[in-house]
XYZ file of C-alpha atoms in Angstrom:
308
model
C 4.571 -20.553 -34.631
C 4.892 -23.767 -32.859
C 3.344 -24.426 -29.461
C 6.796 -24.316 -27.804
C 7.593 -20.837 -28.914
C 4.041 -19.704 -27.935
C 4.854 -21.112 -24.601
C 8.116 -19.072 -24.523
C 6.177 -15.871 -25.460
C 3.857 -16.294 -22.548
C 6.768 -16.900 -20.303
C 8.631 -13.775 -21.532
C 5.392 -11.745 -20.821
C 5.388 -13.029 -17.312
C 9.035 -12.196 -16.800
C 8.699 -8.727 -18.460
C 5.724 -8.055 -16.100
C 7.446 -9.116 -13.113
C 10.503 -6.855 -13.706
C 8.108 -3.883 -14.513
C 6.126 -4.677 -11.355
C 8.895 -4.548 -8.816
C 10.421 -1.638 -10.499
C 7.199 0.317 -10.184
C 6.769 -0.731 -6.672
C 10.336 0.407 -5.819
C 9.747 3.786 -7.567
C 6.380 4.248 -6.031
C 7.652 3.659 -2.495
C 10.773 5.911 -3.006
C 8.251 8.716 -4.054
C 6.477 8.279 -0.663
C 3.178 8.587 -2.427
C 1.748 5.303 -1.089
C -1.257 7.069 0.566
C -2.186 9.308 -2.473
C -4.569 8.167 -5.161
C -2.553 9.248 -8.031
C -1.238 8.181 -11.305
C 1.655 6.067 -9.907
C -0.874 4.166 -7.824
C -3.032 3.460 -10.795
C 0.115 2.329 -12.705
C 0.955 -0.028 -9.661
C -2.586 -1.564 -9.739
C -2.491 -1.893 -13.402
C 0.952 -3.655 -13.672
C -0.052 -5.881 -10.890
C -3.179 -6.943 -12.495
C -1.117 -7.652 -15.779
C 1.210 -9.855 -13.583
C -1.570 -11.982 -12.104
C -3.308 -12.402 -15.405
C 0.002 -13.341 -17.113
C 0.573 -15.924 -14.345
C -2.983 -17.403 -14.879
C -2.297 -17.702 -18.474
C 1.045 -19.398 -17.882
C -0.624 -21.944 -15.486
C -3.267 -22.861 -18.059
C -1.367 -22.869 -21.177
C 2.316 -23.831 -20.402
C 2.975 -27.663 -20.036
C 6.640 -27.590 -19.465
C 6.888 -27.777 -15.568
C 10.756 -26.915 -15.587
C 10.144 -23.935 -17.599
C 7.207 -22.593 -15.313
C 9.398 -23.245 -12.064
C 12.478 -21.402 -13.671
C 10.348 -18.535 -14.775
C 8.347 -18.298 -11.684
C 11.587 -18.225 -9.627
C 12.793 -15.154 -11.791
C 9.393 -13.515 -11.208
C 9.718 -14.104 -7.491
C 13.096 -13.025 -6.804
C 13.595 -10.246 -9.281
C 12.429 -7.714 -6.624
C 15.716 -8.417 -4.724
C 17.364 -6.323 -7.293
C 15.670 -3.288 -5.696
C 15.045 -4.577 -2.154
C 18.329 -6.116 -1.129
C 17.317 -7.354 2.482
C 16.539 -10.604 4.155
C 13.102 -9.671 4.932
C 12.072 -9.174 1.312
C 14.176 -12.274 0.388
C 12.239 -14.413 2.687
C 8.853 -12.806 1.469
C 10.091 -13.514 -2.088
C 10.744 -17.265 -1.172
C 7.397 -17.828 0.288
C 5.839 -16.321 -2.875
C 7.942 -18.650 -5.106
C 7.096 -21.703 -2.893
C 3.398 -21.048 -2.611
C 3.095 -19.887 -6.232
C 4.412 -23.411 -7.327
C 2.098 -25.118 -4.895
C -0.743 -23.264 -6.374
C 0.497 -24.073 -9.890
C 0.432 -27.814 -9.240
C -2.969 -27.510 -7.545
C -4.376 -25.595 -10.512
C -2.857 -28.176 -12.940
C -4.375 -31.040 -11.066
C -7.787 -29.436 -10.947
C -7.599 -28.666 -14.824
C -6.948 -32.492 -15.391
C -10.156 -33.656 -13.516
C -12.405 -30.685 -14.539
C -15.085 -31.322 -17.116
C -16.032 -29.038 -20.005
C -12.707 -26.939 -19.713
C -13.801 -24.967 -16.721
C -11.135 -22.699 -15.249
C -12.843 -20.761 -12.255
C -12.169 -23.830 -10.014
C -8.626 -24.596 -11.066
C -7.521 -20.931 -10.979
C -9.096 -20.492 -7.608
C -6.823 -23.184 -6.334
C -3.929 -21.032 -7.432
C -4.466 -17.334 -7.614
C -5.580 -16.632 -4.109
C -2.302 -18.202 -2.899
C -0.275 -16.041 -5.279
C -2.081 -12.927 -4.379
C -1.794 -13.604 -0.639
C 2.040 -13.850 -0.912
C 2.318 -11.227 -3.376
C 0.617 -8.860 -0.722
C 3.237 -10.212 1.796
C 5.969 -9.267 -0.523
C 4.450 -5.767 -1.186
C 4.027 -5.414 2.587
C 7.770 -6.441 3.194
C 9.028 -3.883 0.601
C 6.765 -1.221 2.294
C 8.287 -2.110 5.526
C 11.784 -1.684 4.102
C 10.847 1.702 2.601
C 9.410 3.060 5.736
C 12.023 1.692 7.942
C 14.780 3.534 6.021
C 13.181 6.921 6.731
C 12.490 8.754 10.093
C 8.841 8.523 11.169
C 7.181 11.800 10.549
C 4.041 12.262 12.497
C 3.123 15.560 10.594
C 2.882 13.667 7.453
C 0.677 10.991 9.204
C -1.507 13.749 10.569
C -1.798 16.354 8.048
C -2.444 20.057 9.330
C -5.331 20.585 6.796
C -7.179 17.551 8.493
C -6.825 19.187 11.833
C -7.962 22.619 10.572
C -10.906 21.077 9.064
C -11.802 19.073 12.073
C -11.691 22.173 14.477
C -13.685 24.372 11.906
C -16.420 21.622 11.927
C -16.270 21.348 15.735
C -16.087 25.154 16.399
C -19.685 25.457 17.687
C -19.143 22.684 20.220
C -15.852 24.202 21.230
C -17.322 27.610 21.847
C -19.802 26.176 24.121
C -16.850 25.151 26.474
C -14.745 28.136 25.581
C -16.867 31.109 24.578
C -13.824 33.166 23.638
C -12.510 30.702 21.244
C -11.960 31.882 17.736
C -10.235 29.269 15.369
C -9.178 32.086 13.092
C -7.587 34.026 16.000
C -3.789 34.392 15.974
C -1.016 34.148 18.537
C -0.871 37.956 18.640
C -4.484 38.147 19.445
C -4.025 35.575 22.259
C -1.024 37.316 23.706
C -2.505 40.951 23.658
C -5.794 39.489 24.810
C -4.131 38.129 27.863
C -2.293 41.608 28.524
C -5.518 43.480 28.277
C -7.373 41.176 30.544
C -5.076 42.235 33.382
C -6.245 45.794 32.709
C -2.585 46.805 32.071
C -2.431 49.916 29.792
C 0.651 49.800 27.567
C 1.673 51.818 24.679
C 1.923 50.295 21.251
C 5.670 49.848 21.364
C 5.432 48.277 24.824
C 2.750 45.793 23.613
C 5.239 44.796 20.786
C 7.972 44.386 23.185
C 5.815 42.139 25.486
C 4.499 40.270 22.649
C 8.090 39.530 21.496
C 9.104 38.544 24.829
C 5.870 36.287 25.298
C 6.429 34.405 21.903
C 10.181 33.777 22.698
C 9.041 32.212 25.951
C 6.209 30.211 24.288
C 8.951 28.932 21.775
C 11.200 28.033 24.641
C 8.470 26.177 26.547
C 6.841 24.401 23.514
C 10.115 23.383 21.730
C 9.138 24.615 18.252
C 8.869 27.887 16.188
C 5.664 30.066 16.307
C 5.140 33.316 14.714
C 2.875 36.150 15.768
C 0.645 35.761 12.771
C 0.049 31.824 13.385
C -3.553 30.844 14.018
C -4.898 29.122 17.154
C -5.448 26.103 15.047
C -1.796 25.986 13.951
C -0.645 26.433 17.460
C -2.973 23.562 18.713
C -1.654 21.303 15.858
C 2.028 22.060 16.400
C 1.681 21.483 20.175
C -0.134 18.129 19.677
C 2.484 17.081 17.252
C 5.269 17.975 19.656
C 3.473 16.131 22.523
C 3.052 12.998 20.366
C 6.547 13.157 19.080
C 7.794 13.048 22.758
C 5.342 10.434 23.707
C 6.141 8.167 20.696
C 9.743 8.469 20.736
C 10.293 4.987 22.326
C 8.021 3.317 19.974
C 8.849 4.781 16.674
C 11.180 1.916 15.805
C 7.897 -0.428 15.744
C 5.830 1.985 13.517
C 7.099 0.559 10.098
C 6.253 -3.093 11.265
C 2.696 -1.980 12.264
C 2.206 -0.007 8.979
C 3.434 -3.097 7.022
C 1.055 -5.429 8.981
C -1.868 -2.990 8.411
C -1.024 -2.873 4.740
C -0.931 -6.658 4.428
C -4.283 -7.093 5.928
C -5.824 -4.255 4.132
C -4.539 -5.717 0.763
C -5.696 -9.076 1.657
C -8.988 -7.934 2.417
C -9.190 -6.227 -1.020
C -7.787 -9.245 -2.669
C -10.928 -11.180 -3.568
C -12.566 -9.026 -6.082
C -9.170 -8.369 -7.569
C -8.372 -12.008 -8.325
C -11.716 -12.855 -9.402
C -11.653 -10.091 -11.947
C -8.114 -11.571 -13.051
C -9.648 -14.807 -13.450
C -12.498 -13.540 -15.613
C -9.984 -11.544 -17.668
C -8.036 -14.602 -18.139
C -11.041 -16.634 -19.399
C -11.823 -13.711 -21.750
C -8.311 -13.590 -23.256
C -8.406 -17.344 -23.811
C -11.563 -17.212 -25.685
C -10.213 -14.476 -27.866
C -7.037 -16.381 -28.447
C -9.085 -19.486 -29.274
C -11.350 -17.389 -31.460
C -8.176 -16.460 -33.755
C -6.647 -19.959 -33.592
C -3.634 -19.092 -31.465
C -4.677 -21.812 -29.061
C -6.846 -24.913 -29.242
C -9.083 -27.072 -27.156
C -8.127 -30.660 -26.600
C -9.464 -33.521 -24.866
C -7.562 -35.231 -21.924
C -8.442 -38.788 -21.387
C -9.123 -39.290 -17.546
C -9.644 -42.371 -15.542
C -12.246 -42.203 -12.599
C -11.899 -44.463 -9.718
C -14.759 -45.403 -7.398
C -15.609 -47.922 -4.897
C -18.269 -50.695 -5.607
C -19.309 -54.032 -4.241
C -17.332 -56.925 -5.524
């Protein structure tokens, strides 16, 4: 196979990886499992890694600048198929521009490096690429979260509150000796009735219980049942209060989430792209071992100042 055809193979792998990447991002966000460590997340991390390594191999091996620019444009903008919004288009444009800037920086570093070292040249490119990829991921996440109502209950799961209260029960009992995390709404209402030393028949207690719960539903603004625990009552009350307090700021939540995601991913980017560089070097050695690529010497002129 001629060198030009081999270049086309690497470029095709990059395009295929980019299509699969943005399809995976779209499917992942639409399933709303971004916070869950599950197989979709593993798939997303894996295909992102393949995409970065493919781009690194293209930087090193493909000589045709025109082909690289064209293919990188496809890789940067293909996500617009799933995220048709100016916000994502702007992020994709930044990814394209700084990806090409990184490409030329890496190519220049390769030409002046000695011994065929790739660590320094790829560090001129991949950090830029990964930074603006995280920006594109954050833009897609922003669009996905902005399209659905903010659900505080999903942000603060009931199980988390239950475990927190159970863990804090000894301290709570010091302040409220009669507190019982496993107690129910029925226990609470009937306990209040009995505290007033009012003797009621079983039927009368049930009538008062039903009336009290109806009143609580009206005042709290959500449905409760006699068998609901204290913990659930506290949880629903807290969510209701937060919903009322945050109603004026909900429109800003997707932007805050996206910014948090960007800085989190950027913080984790360093080991990611360093591992990608190491994998790229390993793949190049394997390809060289099997004669698919070769090492060649590039003559270079070094300029230095001296006394005349």
